[in-house]
Short mmCIF file of C-alpha atoms in Angstrom, two decimals:
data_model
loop_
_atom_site.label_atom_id
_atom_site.label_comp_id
_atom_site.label_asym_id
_atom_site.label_seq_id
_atom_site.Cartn_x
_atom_site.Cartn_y
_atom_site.Cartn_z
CA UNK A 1 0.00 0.00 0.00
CA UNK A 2 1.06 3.24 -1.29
CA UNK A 3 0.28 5.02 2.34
CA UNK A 4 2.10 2.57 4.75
CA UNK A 5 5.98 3.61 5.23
CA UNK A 6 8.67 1.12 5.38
CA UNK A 7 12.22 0.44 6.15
CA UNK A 8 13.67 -2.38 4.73
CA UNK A 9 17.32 -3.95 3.63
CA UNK A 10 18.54 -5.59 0.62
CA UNK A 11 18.29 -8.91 1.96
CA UNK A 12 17.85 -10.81 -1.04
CA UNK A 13 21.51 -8.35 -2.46
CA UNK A 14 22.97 -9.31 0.33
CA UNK A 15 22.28 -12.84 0.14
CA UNK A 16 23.89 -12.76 -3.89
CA UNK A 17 27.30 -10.94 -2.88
CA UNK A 18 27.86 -13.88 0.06
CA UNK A 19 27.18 -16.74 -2.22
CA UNK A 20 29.16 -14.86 -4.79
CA UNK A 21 32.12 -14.45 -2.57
CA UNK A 22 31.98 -18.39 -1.57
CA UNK A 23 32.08 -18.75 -5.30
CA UNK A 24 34.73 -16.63 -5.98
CA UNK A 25 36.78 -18.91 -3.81
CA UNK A 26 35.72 -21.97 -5.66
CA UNK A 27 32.84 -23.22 -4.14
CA UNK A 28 30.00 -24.86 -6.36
CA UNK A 29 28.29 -27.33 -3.63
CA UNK A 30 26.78 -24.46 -1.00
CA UNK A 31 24.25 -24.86 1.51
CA UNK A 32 21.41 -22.94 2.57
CA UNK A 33 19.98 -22.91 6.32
CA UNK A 34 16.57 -21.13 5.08
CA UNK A 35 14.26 -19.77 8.19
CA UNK A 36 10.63 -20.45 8.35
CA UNK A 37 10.07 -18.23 4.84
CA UNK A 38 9.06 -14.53 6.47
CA UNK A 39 9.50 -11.86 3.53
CA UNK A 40 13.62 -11.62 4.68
CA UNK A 41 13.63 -15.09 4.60
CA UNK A 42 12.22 -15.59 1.72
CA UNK A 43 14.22 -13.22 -0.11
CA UNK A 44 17.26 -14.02 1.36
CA UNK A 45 16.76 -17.86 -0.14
CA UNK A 46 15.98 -16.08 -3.43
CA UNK A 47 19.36 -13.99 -3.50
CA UNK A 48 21.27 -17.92 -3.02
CA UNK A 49 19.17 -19.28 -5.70
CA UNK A 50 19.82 -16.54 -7.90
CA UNK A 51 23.51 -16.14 -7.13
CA UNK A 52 23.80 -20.05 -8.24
CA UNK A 53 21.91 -19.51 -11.14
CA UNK A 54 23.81 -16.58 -12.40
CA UNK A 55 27.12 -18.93 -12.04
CA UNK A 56 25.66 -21.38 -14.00
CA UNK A 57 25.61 -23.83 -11.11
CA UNK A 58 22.33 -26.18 -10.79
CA UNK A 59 20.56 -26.09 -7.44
CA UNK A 60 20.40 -28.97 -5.15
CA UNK A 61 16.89 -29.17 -2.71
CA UNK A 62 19.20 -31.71 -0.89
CA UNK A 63 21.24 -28.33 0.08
CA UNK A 64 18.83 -26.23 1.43
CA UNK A 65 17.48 -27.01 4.96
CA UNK A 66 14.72 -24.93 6.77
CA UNK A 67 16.07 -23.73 10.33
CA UNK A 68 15.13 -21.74 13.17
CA UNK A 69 16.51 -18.50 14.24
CA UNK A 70 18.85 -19.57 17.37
CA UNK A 71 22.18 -21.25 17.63
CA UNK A 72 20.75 -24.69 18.49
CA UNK A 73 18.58 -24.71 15.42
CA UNK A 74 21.76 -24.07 13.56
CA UNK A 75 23.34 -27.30 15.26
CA UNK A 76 20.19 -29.31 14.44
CA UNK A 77 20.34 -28.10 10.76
CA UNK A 78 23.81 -29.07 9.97
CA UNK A 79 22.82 -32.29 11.87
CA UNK A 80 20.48 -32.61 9.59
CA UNK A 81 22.30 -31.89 6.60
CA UNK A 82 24.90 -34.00 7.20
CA UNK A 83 22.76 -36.96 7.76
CA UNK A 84 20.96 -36.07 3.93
CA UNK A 85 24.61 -37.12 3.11
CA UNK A 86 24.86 -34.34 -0.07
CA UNK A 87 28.50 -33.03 -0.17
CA UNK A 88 28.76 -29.62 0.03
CA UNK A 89 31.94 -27.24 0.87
CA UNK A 90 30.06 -24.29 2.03
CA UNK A 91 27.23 -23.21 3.94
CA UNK A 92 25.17 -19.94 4.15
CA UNK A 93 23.26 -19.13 6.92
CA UNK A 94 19.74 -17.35 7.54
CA UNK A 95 21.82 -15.50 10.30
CA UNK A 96 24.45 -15.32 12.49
CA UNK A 97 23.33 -17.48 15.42
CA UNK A 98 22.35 -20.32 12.97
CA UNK A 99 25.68 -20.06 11.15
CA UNK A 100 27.44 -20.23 14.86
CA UNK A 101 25.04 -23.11 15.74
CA UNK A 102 26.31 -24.98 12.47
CA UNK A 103 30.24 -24.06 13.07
CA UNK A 104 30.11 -25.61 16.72
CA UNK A 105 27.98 -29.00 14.85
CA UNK A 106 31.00 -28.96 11.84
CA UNK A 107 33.44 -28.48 14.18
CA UNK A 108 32.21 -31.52 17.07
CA UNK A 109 31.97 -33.63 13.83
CA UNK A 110 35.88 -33.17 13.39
CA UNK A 111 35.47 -30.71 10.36
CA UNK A 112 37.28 -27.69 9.87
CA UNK A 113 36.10 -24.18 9.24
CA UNK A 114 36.78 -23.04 6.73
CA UNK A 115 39.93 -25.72 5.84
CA UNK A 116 36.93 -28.32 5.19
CA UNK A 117 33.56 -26.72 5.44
CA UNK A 118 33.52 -22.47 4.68
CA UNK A 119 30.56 -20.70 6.93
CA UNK A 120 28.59 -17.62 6.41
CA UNK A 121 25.91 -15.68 8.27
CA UNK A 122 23.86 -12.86 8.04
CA UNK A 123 23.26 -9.89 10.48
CA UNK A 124 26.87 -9.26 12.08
CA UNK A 125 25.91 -9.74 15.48
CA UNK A 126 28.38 -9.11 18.36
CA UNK A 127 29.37 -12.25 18.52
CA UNK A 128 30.54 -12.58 14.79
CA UNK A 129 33.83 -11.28 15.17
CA UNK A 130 34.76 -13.14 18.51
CA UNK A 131 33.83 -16.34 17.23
CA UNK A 132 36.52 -18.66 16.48
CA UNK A 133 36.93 -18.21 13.53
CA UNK A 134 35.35 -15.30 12.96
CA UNK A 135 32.39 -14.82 10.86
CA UNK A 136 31.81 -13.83 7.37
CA UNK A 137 28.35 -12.13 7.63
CA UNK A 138 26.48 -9.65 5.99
CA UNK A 139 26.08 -6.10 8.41
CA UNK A 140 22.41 -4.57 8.70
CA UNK A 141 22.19 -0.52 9.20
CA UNK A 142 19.80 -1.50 11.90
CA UNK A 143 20.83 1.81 13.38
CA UNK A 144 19.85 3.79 10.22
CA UNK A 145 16.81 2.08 9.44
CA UNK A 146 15.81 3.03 12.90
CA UNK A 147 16.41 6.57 12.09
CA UNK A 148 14.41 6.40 9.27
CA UNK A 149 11.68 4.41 10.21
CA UNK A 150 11.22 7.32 13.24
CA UNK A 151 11.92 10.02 10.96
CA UNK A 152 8.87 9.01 8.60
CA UNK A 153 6.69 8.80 11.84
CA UNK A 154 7.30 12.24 12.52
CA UNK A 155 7.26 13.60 9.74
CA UNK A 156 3.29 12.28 9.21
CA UNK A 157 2.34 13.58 12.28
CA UNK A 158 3.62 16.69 11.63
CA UNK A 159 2.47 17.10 8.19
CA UNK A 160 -0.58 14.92 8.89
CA UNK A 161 0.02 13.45 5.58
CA UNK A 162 0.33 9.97 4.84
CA UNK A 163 3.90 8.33 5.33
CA UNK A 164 6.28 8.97 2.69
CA UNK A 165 7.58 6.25 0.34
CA UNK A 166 9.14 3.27 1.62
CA UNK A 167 13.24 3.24 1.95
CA UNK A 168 15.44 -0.28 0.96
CA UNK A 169 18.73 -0.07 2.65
CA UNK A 170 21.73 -2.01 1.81
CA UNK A 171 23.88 -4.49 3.45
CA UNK A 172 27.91 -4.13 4.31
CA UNK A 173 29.36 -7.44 3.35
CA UNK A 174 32.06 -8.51 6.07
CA UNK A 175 34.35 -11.05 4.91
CA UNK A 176 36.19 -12.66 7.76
CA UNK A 177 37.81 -16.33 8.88
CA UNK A 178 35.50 -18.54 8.60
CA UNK A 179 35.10 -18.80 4.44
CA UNK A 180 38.18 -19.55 2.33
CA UNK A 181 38.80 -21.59 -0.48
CA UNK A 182 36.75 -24.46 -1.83
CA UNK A 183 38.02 -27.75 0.25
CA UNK A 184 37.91 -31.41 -1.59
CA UNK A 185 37.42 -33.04 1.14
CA UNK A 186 33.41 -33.80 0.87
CA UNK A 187 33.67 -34.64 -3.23
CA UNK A 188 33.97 -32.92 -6.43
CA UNK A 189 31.80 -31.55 -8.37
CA UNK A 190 30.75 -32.69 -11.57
CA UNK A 191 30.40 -30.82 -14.43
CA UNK A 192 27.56 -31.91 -16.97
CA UNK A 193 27.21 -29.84 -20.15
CA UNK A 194 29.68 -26.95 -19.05
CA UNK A 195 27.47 -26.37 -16.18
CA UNK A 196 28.57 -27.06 -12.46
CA UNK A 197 26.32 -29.43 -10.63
CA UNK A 198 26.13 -29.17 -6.74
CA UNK A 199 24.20 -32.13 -6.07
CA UNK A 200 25.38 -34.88 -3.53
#
């Protein structure tokens, strides 16, 4: 509706420059720990899809596992994933606390990060930095879309006009630790018709 205001971020840019930096380091079998499919979910999961698509690398369902929103559902998802038994190299998370939940799972399971398996989150949390490794994540401007969002309210009150347009803010990328180059150790991908193929 044209007289509702809204904040929002690039969720769904965001998700295309992670997957395209874990394919920049040679990564064709990555992993998605979706969320329950709210509108930054969703578009989040259609930023991966896209990335892959644009690299010419066919999707796997076997790769994409819905998770919840805290570090334990992280640990269940990557239990999960593993169990599926699909090789993959990297994984990108809904957010941060799922991508810590699936480090710690990687990691108990004797895997490296990123030697073996690379790891990426979204949201750049406090704990991102500090966790060992650190986290490649995607930053919000939570503080500017704050500042907007209160800024439009004001503004129609004042006025008492309708809010103004909606704003879409984008995401700083934050490369860190925990993604590197493309490991062997879970397979190789095959390459069918000049086009990579991810599946397990």
């Amino acid at each position: 509706r044209d007289d509702i205001g809204w904040v929002y971020a690039d969720f769904r840019g965001g998700a295309i420059q992670v997957v395209d930096h874990l394919i920049a380091l040679g990564h064709r079998r990555i992993a998605h720990l979706t969320g329950r499919f709210t509108l930054p979910e969703r578009d989040r999961l259609t930023g991966y899809r896209q990335a892959l698509e644009a690299a010419g690398i066919r999707g796997d369902p076997n790769l994409i596992v819905a998770a919840g929103h805290l570090r334990h559902h992280g640990y269940a998802a990557m239990e999960k994933l593993l169990a599926r038994g699909a090789d993959f190299t990297a994984v990108f998370a809904v957010n941060d606390l799922t991508a810590l939940g699936a480090m710690e799972c990687l990691q108990r399971r004797g895997l490296r990060v990123p030697e073996d398996v690379s790891v990426a989150g979204f949201d750049d949390i406090y704990l991102a930095p500090y966790a060992a490794p650190p986290l490649t994540t995607l930053r919000l401007p939570a503080y500017e879309m704050g500042i907007a969002a209160t800024e439009m309210a004001i503004a129609a009150v004042e006025d008492g006009s309708s809010f103004p347009a909606g704003r879409e803010f984008p995401v700083e990328f934050c490369p860190r630790a925990s993604t590197g180059a493309a490991a062997s150790l879970m397979g190789t991908a095959d390459v069918e018709g000049g086009q990579a193929d991810i599946a397990g």
